[in-house]
GROMACS .gro file of C-alpha atoms in nm:
model
  437
    1MET     CA    1   0.885  -0.085   1.718
    2THR     CA    2   0.822  -0.233   1.373
    3ILE     CA    3   1.095  -0.325   1.125
    4GLU     CA    4   0.980  -0.034   0.909
    5ASP     CA    5   1.016   0.204   1.204
    6GLU     CA    6   1.369   0.076   1.267
    7LYS     CA    7   1.462   0.127   0.903
    8TYR     CA    8   1.306   0.474   0.902
    9ASN     CA    9   1.491   0.577   1.216
   10SER     CA   10   1.815   0.454   1.062
   11ALA     CA   11   1.747   0.651   0.743
   12ILE     CA   12   1.676   0.970   0.943
   13GLU     CA   13   1.988   0.922   1.153
   14THR     CA   14   2.191   0.901   0.832
   15LEU     CA   15   2.025   1.211   0.705
   16TYR     CA   16   2.080   1.408   1.025
   17ALA     CA   17   2.444   1.309   1.031
   18CYS     CA   18   2.483   1.550   0.737
   19PRO     CA   19   2.550   1.920   0.815
   20ALA     CA   20   2.210   2.079   0.892
   21PHE     CA   21   2.150   2.455   0.910
   22GLN     CA   22   1.854   2.393   1.139
   23SER     CA   23   2.092   2.255   1.402
   24ILE     CA   24   2.428   2.423   1.356
   25GLY     CA   25   2.354   2.734   1.150
   26SER     CA   26   2.578   2.886   0.881
   27LYS     CA   27   2.843   2.613   0.915
   28ALA     CA   28   2.602   2.386   0.727
   29TYR     CA   29   2.532   2.634   0.448
   30LYS     CA   30   2.687   2.531   0.112
   31PRO     CA   31   2.658   2.816  -0.140
   32GLY     CA   32   2.640   2.750  -0.512
   33LEU     CA   33   2.431   2.520  -0.728
   34GLU     CA   34   2.708   2.306  -0.874
   35ASN     CA   35   2.678   2.032  -0.614
   36ILE     CA   36   2.299   2.008  -0.607
   37THR     CA   37   2.303   2.005  -0.986
   38ARG     CA   38   2.546   1.716  -0.989
   39LEU     CA   39   2.354   1.526  -0.721
   40SER     CA   40   2.033   1.571  -0.914
   41GLN     CA   41   2.196   1.437  -1.229
   42LEU     CA   42   2.310   1.130  -1.036
   43MET     CA   43   1.946   1.076  -0.926
   44GLY     CA   44   1.802   1.127  -1.276
   45ASN     CA   45   1.718   1.501  -1.256
   46PRO     CA   46   1.372   1.455  -1.098
   47HIS     CA   47   1.307   1.833  -1.091
   48LYS     CA   48   1.299   1.845  -1.468
   49ALA     CA   49   0.982   1.634  -1.467
   50LEU     CA   50   0.797   1.886  -1.250
   51LYS     CA   51   0.587   2.196  -1.297
   52CYS     CA   52   0.669   2.424  -1.004
   53ILE     CA   53   0.582   2.742  -0.825
   54HIS     CA   54   0.888   2.887  -0.648
   55ILE     CA   55   0.836   3.101  -0.334
   56GLY     CA   56   1.105   3.307  -0.169
   57GLY     CA   57   1.121   3.611   0.059
   58THR     CA   58   1.211   3.680   0.421
   59ASN     CA   59   0.872   3.628   0.589
   60GLY     CA   60   0.540   3.476   0.490
   61LYS     CA   61   0.686   3.207   0.262
   62GLY     CA   62   0.530   2.919   0.454
   63SER     CA   63   0.183   3.074   0.482
   64THR     CA   64   0.189   3.172   0.113
   65ALA     CA   65   0.314   2.834  -0.007
   66SER     CA   66   0.070   2.638   0.207
   67THR     CA   67  -0.233   2.848   0.104
   68ILE     CA   68  -0.152   2.823  -0.265
   69ALA     CA   69  -0.095   2.447  -0.229
   70ALA     CA   70  -0.431   2.406  -0.047
   71ILE     CA   71  -0.611   2.600  -0.322
   72LEU     CA   72  -0.452   2.402  -0.606
   73ALA     CA   73  -0.542   2.074  -0.432
   74GLN     CA   74  -0.898   2.191  -0.381
   75ALA     CA   75  -0.916   2.281  -0.748
   76GLY     CA   76  -0.842   1.915  -0.832
   77TYR     CA   77  -0.468   1.926  -0.897
   78LYS     CA   78  -0.236   1.671  -0.740
   79THR     CA   79  -0.016   1.915  -0.551
   80GLY     CA   80   0.328   1.873  -0.397
   81LEU     CA   81   0.439   2.103  -0.117
   82TYR     CA   82   0.799   2.141   0.000
   83THR     CA   83   0.864   2.365   0.303
   84SER     CA   84   1.120   2.405   0.579
   85PRO     CA   85   1.197   2.375   0.860
   86HIS     CA   86   0.968   2.118   1.012
   87LEU     CA   87   0.829   2.152   1.364
   88LEU     CA   88   0.758   1.800   1.495
   89ASP     CA   89   0.820   1.545   1.219
   90PHE     CA   90   1.078   1.553   0.939
   91ARG     CA   91   0.808   1.433   0.698
   92GLU     CA   92   0.618   1.763   0.737
   93ARG     CA   93   0.861   1.907   0.480
   94ILE     CA   94   0.735   1.695   0.190
   95LYS     CA   95   0.365   1.654   0.130
   96VAL     CA   96   0.128   1.565  -0.154
   97ASN     CA   97  -0.227   1.694  -0.119
   98GLY     CA   98  -0.161   1.752   0.251
   99GLU     CA   99  -0.030   1.402   0.321
  100MET     CA  100   0.322   1.371   0.452
  101ILE     CA  101   0.573   1.159   0.262
  102SER     CA  102   0.552   0.802   0.390
  103LYS     CA  103   0.826   0.644   0.600
  104GLU     CA  104   0.860   0.382   0.330
  105ALA     CA  105   0.932   0.650   0.068
  106VAL     CA  106   1.197   0.808   0.290
  107ILE     CA  107   1.361   0.469   0.340
  108ASP     CA  108   1.348   0.394  -0.032
  109PHE     CA  109   1.504   0.729  -0.128
  110MET     CA  110   1.784   0.703   0.125
  111ASN     CA  111   1.862   0.351   0.007
  112ARG     CA  112   1.886   0.468  -0.350
  113TYR     CA  113   2.081   0.779  -0.251
  114GLY     CA  114   2.325   0.563  -0.060
  115GLU     CA  115   2.416   0.380  -0.380
  116ILE     CA  116   2.538   0.688  -0.570
  117ASP     CA  117   2.897   0.807  -0.560
  118THR     CA  118   2.926   1.171  -0.442
  119GLY     CA  119   3.305   1.157  -0.444
  120ASP     CA  120   3.479   1.378  -0.188
  121TYR     CA  121   3.179   1.604  -0.157
  122LYS     CA  122   2.961   1.563   0.153
  123PRO     CA  123   2.614   1.698   0.073
  124SER     CA  124   2.422   1.893   0.333
  125PHE     CA  125   2.101   1.784   0.499
  126PHE     CA  126   1.907   2.042   0.296
  127GLU     CA  127   2.057   1.938  -0.035
  128ILE     CA  128   1.957   1.576   0.019
  129THR     CA  129   1.615   1.666   0.151
  130THR     CA  130   1.546   1.893  -0.148
  131LEU     CA  131   1.645   1.612  -0.383
  132MET     CA  132   1.420   1.374  -0.189
  133ALA     CA  133   1.126   1.613  -0.239
  134PHE     CA  134   1.182   1.642  -0.612
  135ASP     CA  135   1.219   1.266  -0.645
  136TYR     CA  136   0.904   1.196  -0.444
  137PHE     CA  137   0.695   1.447  -0.638
  138ARG     CA  138   0.809   1.287  -0.962
  139ILE     CA  139   0.722   0.937  -0.840
  140CYS     CA  140   0.381   1.056  -0.720
  141GLY     CA  141   0.315   1.223  -1.055
  142VAL     CA  142   0.211   1.558  -0.909
  143ASP     CA  143   0.046   1.810  -1.143
  144ILE     CA  144   0.220   2.100  -0.972
  145ALA     CA  145   0.478   2.135  -0.692
  146VAL     CA  146   0.489   2.438  -0.463
  147ILE     CA  147   0.850   2.484  -0.357
  148GLU     CA  148   0.957   2.712  -0.072
  149VAL     CA  149   1.309   2.851  -0.082
  150GLY     CA  150   1.514   2.738   0.214
  151LEU     CA  151   1.759   3.028   0.254
  152GLY     CA  152   1.815   3.328   0.028
  153GLY     CA  153   1.742   3.239  -0.329
  154ARG     CA  154   2.025   3.263  -0.576
  155TYR     CA  155   2.230   2.979  -0.427
  156ASP     CA  156   1.951   2.791  -0.254
  157SER     CA  157   1.931   2.421  -0.345
  158THR     CA  158   1.576   2.465  -0.470
  159ASN     CA  159   1.690   2.712  -0.737
  160ILE     CA  160   1.772   2.446  -0.995
  161ILE     CA  161   1.401   2.436  -1.091
  162SER     CA  162   1.249   2.621  -1.384
  163PRO     CA  163   0.916   2.735  -1.235
  164GLU     CA  164   0.589   2.839  -1.391
  165LEU     CA  165   0.582   3.136  -1.149
  166ALA     CA  166   0.821   3.286  -0.897
  167ILE     CA  167   0.698   3.470  -0.585
  168ILE     CA  168   0.899   3.688  -0.352
  169THR     CA  169   0.695   3.785  -0.047
  170ASN     CA  170   0.902   4.063   0.115
  171ILE     CA  171   1.248   4.160   0.229
  172SER     CA  172   1.372   4.205   0.587
  173LEU     CA  173   1.701   4.168   0.770
  174ASP     CA  174   1.767   3.802   0.842
  175HIS     CA  175   2.056   3.555   0.800
  176MET     CA  176   2.279   3.857   0.749
  177ALA     CA  177   2.603   3.661   0.796
  178ILE     CA  178   2.519   3.470   0.478
  179LEU     CA  179   2.297   3.699   0.269
  180GLY     CA  180   2.444   4.043   0.350
  181ASN     CA  181   2.394   4.306   0.614
  182THR     CA  182   2.159   4.536   0.421
  183THR     CA  183   1.809   4.480   0.279
  184GLU     CA  184   1.945   4.571  -0.065
  185LYS     CA  185   2.204   4.291  -0.053
  186ILE     CA  186   1.941   4.046   0.073
  187ALA     CA  187   1.703   4.151  -0.203
  188GLN     CA  188   1.970   4.081  -0.466
  189GLU     CA  189   2.013   3.729  -0.329
  190LYS     CA  190   1.639   3.663  -0.326
  191ALA     CA  191   1.598   3.810  -0.676
  192GLY     CA  192   1.808   3.511  -0.789
  193ILE     CA  193   1.495   3.301  -0.819
  194ILE     CA  194   1.364   3.520  -1.102
  195LYS     CA  195   1.406   3.322  -1.422
  196PRO     CA  196   1.417   3.434  -1.788
  197GLY     CA  197   1.072   3.496  -1.929
  198THR     CA  198   0.901   3.360  -1.619
  199PRO     CA  199   0.637   3.573  -1.442
  200VAL     CA  200   0.725   3.693  -1.091
  201VAL     CA  201   0.502   3.835  -0.820
  202ILE     CA  202   0.652   4.067  -0.556
  203GLY     CA  203   0.453   4.096  -0.235
  204ASN     CA  204   0.598   4.403  -0.066
  205ALA     CA  205   0.886   4.615  -0.191
  206HIS     CA  206   0.957   4.983  -0.176
  207GLY     CA  207   1.231   5.222  -0.284
  208GLU     CA  208   1.564   5.065  -0.372
  209ILE     CA  209   1.429   4.713  -0.306
  210ARG     CA  210   1.163   4.761  -0.568
  211LYS     CA  211   1.419   4.888  -0.814
  212ILE     CA  212   1.633   4.579  -0.762
  213PHE     CA  213   1.343   4.344  -0.843
  214ALA     CA  214   1.219   4.556  -1.134
  215GLY     CA  215   1.572   4.573  -1.280
  216LYS     CA  216   1.627   4.196  -1.252
  217ALA     CA  217   1.290   4.125  -1.411
  218SER     CA  218   1.361   4.371  -1.695
  219GLU     CA  219   1.705   4.216  -1.754
  220LEU     CA  220   1.550   3.871  -1.785
  221ASN     CA  221   1.239   3.982  -1.975
  222SER     CA  222   1.025   3.843  -1.693
  223PRO     CA  223   0.675   3.991  -1.647
  224ILE     CA  224   0.660   4.139  -1.297
  225THR     CA  225   0.359   4.214  -1.076
  226PHE     CA  226   0.384   4.415  -0.753
  227ALA     CA  227   0.096   4.301  -0.537
  228GLN     CA  228   0.095   4.624  -0.339
  229ASP     CA  229   0.011   4.825  -0.656
  230ASN     CA  230  -0.316   4.646  -0.713
  231LYS     CA  231  -0.629   4.626  -0.499
  232TYR     CA  232  -0.652   4.249  -0.483
  233PHE     CA  233  -0.917   4.298  -0.217
  234VAL     CA  234  -1.122   4.607  -0.137
  235SER     CA  235  -1.107   4.563   0.238
  236SER     CA  236  -0.986   4.329   0.513
  237THR     CA  237  -1.158   4.302   0.847
  238LYS     CA  238  -1.094   4.081   1.150
  239GLU     CA  239  -1.336   3.789   1.171
  240ASN     CA  240  -1.324   3.554   1.471
  241ASN     CA  241  -0.962   3.441   1.483
  242GLY     CA  242  -0.905   3.504   1.110
  243TRP     CA  243  -0.972   3.763   0.836
  244LYS     CA  244  -1.251   3.845   0.596
  245TYR     CA  245  -1.149   3.984   0.255
  246THR     CA  246  -1.410   4.145   0.032
  247GLY     CA  247  -1.400   4.260  -0.328
  248THR     CA  248  -1.148   4.000  -0.449
  249SER     CA  249  -1.159   3.858  -0.801
  250PHE     CA  250  -1.262   3.529  -0.636
  251GLY     CA  251  -1.545   3.674  -0.426
  252THR     CA  252  -1.556   3.719  -0.051
  253ILE     CA  253  -1.290   3.514   0.128
  254HIS     CA  254  -1.306   3.398   0.492
  255ALA     CA  255  -0.948   3.319   0.582
  256GLU     CA  256  -0.832   3.097   0.868
  257LEU     CA  257  -0.491   3.254   0.929
  258GLY     CA  258  -0.529   3.549   1.166
  259GLY     CA  259  -0.189   3.712   1.205
  260ASN     CA  260  -0.155   4.080   1.130
  261CYS     CA  261   0.080   3.994   0.843
  262GLN     CA  262  -0.182   3.790   0.663
  263PRO     CA  263  -0.355   4.071   0.464
  264GLU     CA  264  -0.018   4.140   0.297
  265ASN     CA  265   0.033   3.770   0.230
  266THR     CA  266  -0.323   3.742   0.095
  267ALA     CA  267  -0.262   4.022  -0.158
  268THR     CA  268   0.046   3.836  -0.274
  269ILE     CA  269  -0.145   3.506  -0.303
  270LEU     CA  270  -0.428   3.664  -0.498
  271ALA     CA  271  -0.185   3.833  -0.736
  272ALA     CA  272  -0.027   3.491  -0.795
  273LEU     CA  273  -0.363   3.325  -0.848
  274ASP     CA  274  -0.459   3.582  -1.110
  275ILE     CA  275  -0.159   3.464  -1.309
  276LEU     CA  276  -0.188   3.095  -1.229
  277LYS     CA  277  -0.556   3.068  -1.321
  278HIS     CA  278  -0.466   3.110  -1.692
  279LYS     CA  279  -0.238   2.803  -1.677
  280PHE     CA  280  -0.431   2.603  -1.419
  281THR     CA  281  -0.785   2.668  -1.538
  282LYS     CA  282  -0.960   2.461  -1.271
  283ILE     CA  283  -0.881   2.728  -1.012
  284ASN     CA  284  -1.221   2.870  -0.916
  285ASP     CA  285  -1.392   3.070  -0.642
  286LYS     CA  286  -1.490   2.764  -0.438
  287ALA     CA  287  -1.136   2.623  -0.440
  288VAL     CA  288  -0.989   2.957  -0.339
  289GLY     CA  289  -1.244   3.004  -0.060
  290THR     CA  290  -1.199   2.654   0.074
  291GLY     CA  291  -0.819   2.676   0.058
  292PHE     CA  292  -0.806   3.002   0.253
  293ALA     CA  293  -1.061   2.887   0.509
  294ASN     CA  294  -0.899   2.548   0.583
  295VAL     CA  295  -0.532   2.588   0.506
  296CYS     CA  296  -0.414   2.437   0.837
  297ALA     CA  297  -0.625   2.123   0.807
  298LEU     CA  298  -0.553   2.082   0.435
  299THR     CA  299  -0.171   2.127   0.461
  300GLY     CA  300  -0.082   2.071   0.825
  301LEU     CA  301   0.047   2.431   0.862
  302GLN     CA  302   0.125   2.519   1.224
  303GLY     CA  303   0.275   2.799   1.427
  304ARG     CA  304   0.128   3.104   1.249
  305TRP     CA  305  -0.048   3.304   1.521
  306MET     CA  306  -0.171   2.963   1.628
  307GLU     CA  307  -0.414   2.947   1.922
  308ILE     CA  308  -0.406   2.643   2.149
  309ASP     CA  309  -0.745   2.552   2.304
  310GLU     CA  310  -0.629   2.306   2.574
  311PHE     CA  311  -0.581   2.558   2.855
  312LYS     CA  312  -0.792   2.804   3.051
  313GLN     CA  313  -0.578   3.091   2.936
  314ARG     CA  314  -0.553   3.214   2.581
  315ILE     CA  315  -0.237   3.052   2.437
  316ILE     CA  316  -0.081   3.184   2.115
  317CYS     CA  317   0.237   3.062   1.946
  318ASP     CA  318   0.407   3.209   1.642
  319THR     CA  319   0.725   3.125   1.459
  320GLY     CA  320   0.813   3.490   1.376
  321HIS     CA  321   1.187   3.516   1.446
  322ASN     CA  322   1.322   3.830   1.283
  323VAL     CA  323   1.258   4.203   1.286
  324GLY     CA  324   1.029   4.183   0.983
  325GLY     CA  325   0.807   3.929   1.157
  326TRP     CA  326   0.799   4.135   1.475
  327GLU     CA  327   0.685   4.441   1.283
  328TYR     CA  328   0.350   4.260   1.288
  329LEU     CA  329   0.374   4.057   1.608
  330GLY     CA  330   0.476   4.355   1.826
  331PRO     CA  331   0.164   4.568   1.770
  332ALA     CA  332  -0.066   4.264   1.803
  333LEU     CA  333   0.089   4.168   2.136
  334GLN     CA  334   0.088   4.530   2.252
  335GLU     CA  335  -0.286   4.541   2.197
  336ILE     CA  336  -0.328   4.227   2.407
  337ALA     CA  337  -0.104   4.363   2.684
  338LEU     CA  338  -0.320   4.671   2.721
  339GLU     CA  339  -0.629   4.457   2.787
  340ASN     CA  340  -0.505   4.186   3.027
  341THR     CA  341  -0.176   4.051   3.158
  342LEU     CA  342   0.046   3.916   2.880
  343HIS     CA  343   0.299   3.643   2.962
  344MET     CA  344   0.574   3.595   2.699
  345VAL     CA  345   0.767   3.268   2.680
  346LEU     CA  346   1.061   3.347   2.451
  347GLY     CA  347   1.376   3.186   2.315
  348PHE     CA  348   1.617   3.263   2.035
  349VAL     CA  349   1.907   3.122   1.835
  350ASN     CA  350   2.258   3.260   1.854
  351ASP     CA  351   2.270   3.403   1.503
  352LYS     CA  352   1.970   3.639   1.537
  353ASP     CA  353   1.985   4.014   1.596
  354ILE     CA  354   1.751   4.019   1.896
  355SER     CA  355   1.828   4.380   1.979
  356SER     CA  356   1.610   4.490   1.686
  357ILE     CA  357   1.338   4.248   1.786
  358ILE     CA  358   1.331   4.371   2.144
  359GLU     CA  359   1.244   4.720   2.021
  360LYS     CA  360   0.918   4.581   1.877
  361MET     CA  361   0.809   4.405   2.196
  362PRO     CA  362   0.551   4.532   2.444
  363ARG     CA  363   0.712   4.636   2.772
  364LYS     CA  364   0.402   4.574   2.977
  365ALA     CA  365   0.438   4.194   2.997
  366LYS     CA  366   0.590   3.919   3.213
  367PHE     CA  367   0.886   3.747   3.050
  368TYR     CA  368   1.001   3.384   3.074
  369PHE     CA  369   1.316   3.294   2.876
  370ALA     CA  370   1.389   2.944   2.752
  371THR     CA  371   1.676   2.773   2.570
  372PRO     CA  372   1.581   2.614   2.236
  373SER     CA  373   1.674   2.247   2.204
  374VAL     CA  374   1.909   2.287   1.909
  375GLU     CA  375   2.284   2.330   1.907
  376ARG     CA  376   2.260   2.691   1.793
  377GLY     CA  377   2.002   2.775   2.060
  378ARG     CA  378   2.086   3.080   2.274
  379ASP     CA  379   2.124   3.004   2.640
  380SER     CA  380   1.827   3.146   2.835
  381ALA     CA  381   2.048   3.303   3.102
  382SER     CA  382   2.228   3.496   2.830
  383THR     CA  383   1.893   3.604   2.681
  384ALA     CA  384   1.768   3.720   3.020
  385GLU     CA  385   2.085   3.919   3.076
  386PHE     CA  386   2.058   4.083   2.732
  387PHE     CA  387   1.693   4.177   2.790
  388ALA     CA  388   1.780   4.316   3.135
  389GLU     CA  389   2.036   4.550   2.968
  390LYS     CA  390   1.744   4.679   2.759
  391GLY     CA  391   1.529   4.741   3.065
  392ILE     CA  392   1.320   4.419   3.047
  393SER     CA  393   1.340   4.181   3.342
  394GLY     CA  394   1.249   3.815   3.324
  395SER     CA  395   1.341   3.468   3.449
  396ALA     CA  396   1.556   3.210   3.272
  397TYR     CA  397   1.458   2.843   3.237
  398CYS     CA  398   1.634   2.538   3.092
  399ASN     CA  399   1.366   2.467   2.836
  400VAL     CA  400   1.028   2.568   2.704
  401ASN     CA  401   0.841   2.319   2.919
  402GLN     CA  402   0.974   2.474   3.240
  403ALA     CA  403   0.914   2.829   3.120
  404PHE     CA  404   0.561   2.761   2.999
  405ASN     CA  405   0.462   2.564   3.313
  406THR     CA  406   0.579   2.858   3.527
  407ALA     CA  407   0.379   3.100   3.311
  408ILE     CA  408   0.068   2.884   3.338
  409LYS     CA  409   0.091   2.868   3.717
  410SER     CA  410   0.125   3.244   3.751
  411ALA     CA  411  -0.135   3.341   3.488
  412ALA     CA  412  -0.495   3.417   3.565
  413PRO     CA  413  -0.764   3.239   3.356
  414TYR     CA  414  -0.826   3.554   3.150
  415ASP     CA  415  -0.456   3.623   3.080
  416THR     CA  416  -0.275   3.551   2.752
  417ILE     CA  417   0.048   3.347   2.712
  418PHE     CA  418   0.257   3.397   2.401
  419VAL     CA  419   0.521   3.141   2.297
  420GLY     CA  420   0.771   3.239   2.029
  421GLY     CA  421   1.094   3.412   1.932
  422SER     CA  422   1.219   3.116   1.732
  423THR     CA  423   1.082   2.838   1.514
  424PHE     CA  424   1.256   2.595   1.747
  425ILE     CA  425   1.090   2.735   2.058
  426VAL     CA  426   0.752   2.682   1.896
  427ALA     CA  427   0.857   2.328   1.789
  428ASP     CA  428   0.969   2.246   2.144
  429PHE     CA  429   0.640   2.384   2.283
  430LEU     CA  430   0.418   2.186   2.045
  431GLU     CA  431   0.617   1.869   2.110
  432SER     CA  432   0.577   1.929   2.486
  433ILE     CA  433   0.200   1.974   2.481
  434ASN     CA  434   0.158   1.683   2.236
  435LYS     CA  435   0.337   1.453   2.481
  436LYS     CA  436   0.110   1.573   2.764
  437SER     CA  437  -0.196   1.509   2.548
   0.00000   0.00000   0.00000
């Protein structure tokens, strides 16, 4: 281990000693913007030097943010990308033109952060990481930073920025203990990223949800575009493992991401690009096509209907972890289950409403339950018991590695194995197969 590695590990240990939602859930959530505002002031307000695109919503934020970042970079703009959570490496969260923040930069920031006086307030992991991203993007001199909301919107640490454009992908029930137990309450929280006079694109919103966004935009005199109202592509058809979109304002697009949710995300992205191209005039058909076709390689995006080629069986993993995500995952998996045997390696965290998710799952499958390797991970035995009460039998395993290895041994070469239920299950799985490789 090099001296730099030792310093980096020490910096990360200091960071993870702070309350982290990823590990302990709502106990780490610190509502309000007063503290992040004060912290940012102590670090020189790096966010004020940035041009930003702010992306919120329940599902599709990561795909949308990564695709837009890939397109902007291909158009020739130095592009920052801030997303969460990470899967394998903390540095995945902060990237410039697809390159992760260096270990040296993490060490440097944590050293400078350690010199400021936060008084009695103990900042959260996410507050510090958000500030690190803003600081790094300023140092790198990015032309544009694509910023994904961490949780909610109104009180999220990222919401101190004044963006060029806000995007809200969709609304579904998630994090209800914090954001509210109805989609209307959640929409009000996410509408908090709409800023005065700043354009906003809404991906998917109907009924009362639509009224909430339209009302907030009207109140703030913010031009609003509902992507679902406009034909941003004439048709979408499956193509290999991805999608083909025809009739767009940027020509025919061959997209890499193949999940059933992606046509909706694509309409949102294209609506955003129609606005952005007037401010960022180097956006062109080639950049858009290349960004869509190579988003994973260009940004390091993983875990979105991701197919793993290392095994005889078809292996798919997806980070969808709420009822909105399973609205798309369920039918796709049901279609697979009707063709050949489907093996489902699943795990969840304690604060998720899995009863609603179960309703979306195919019944004709073999189930293997695993415990995610985070403090808030739901014990696999508890998960198996809960599924059994709903008429679905399966076996419980200590971890993803055990569950997946059992599935592999019992699966025929033409079977499909799905790994998901939680971002952390996918992270554990990818880490496991990387170690084997």
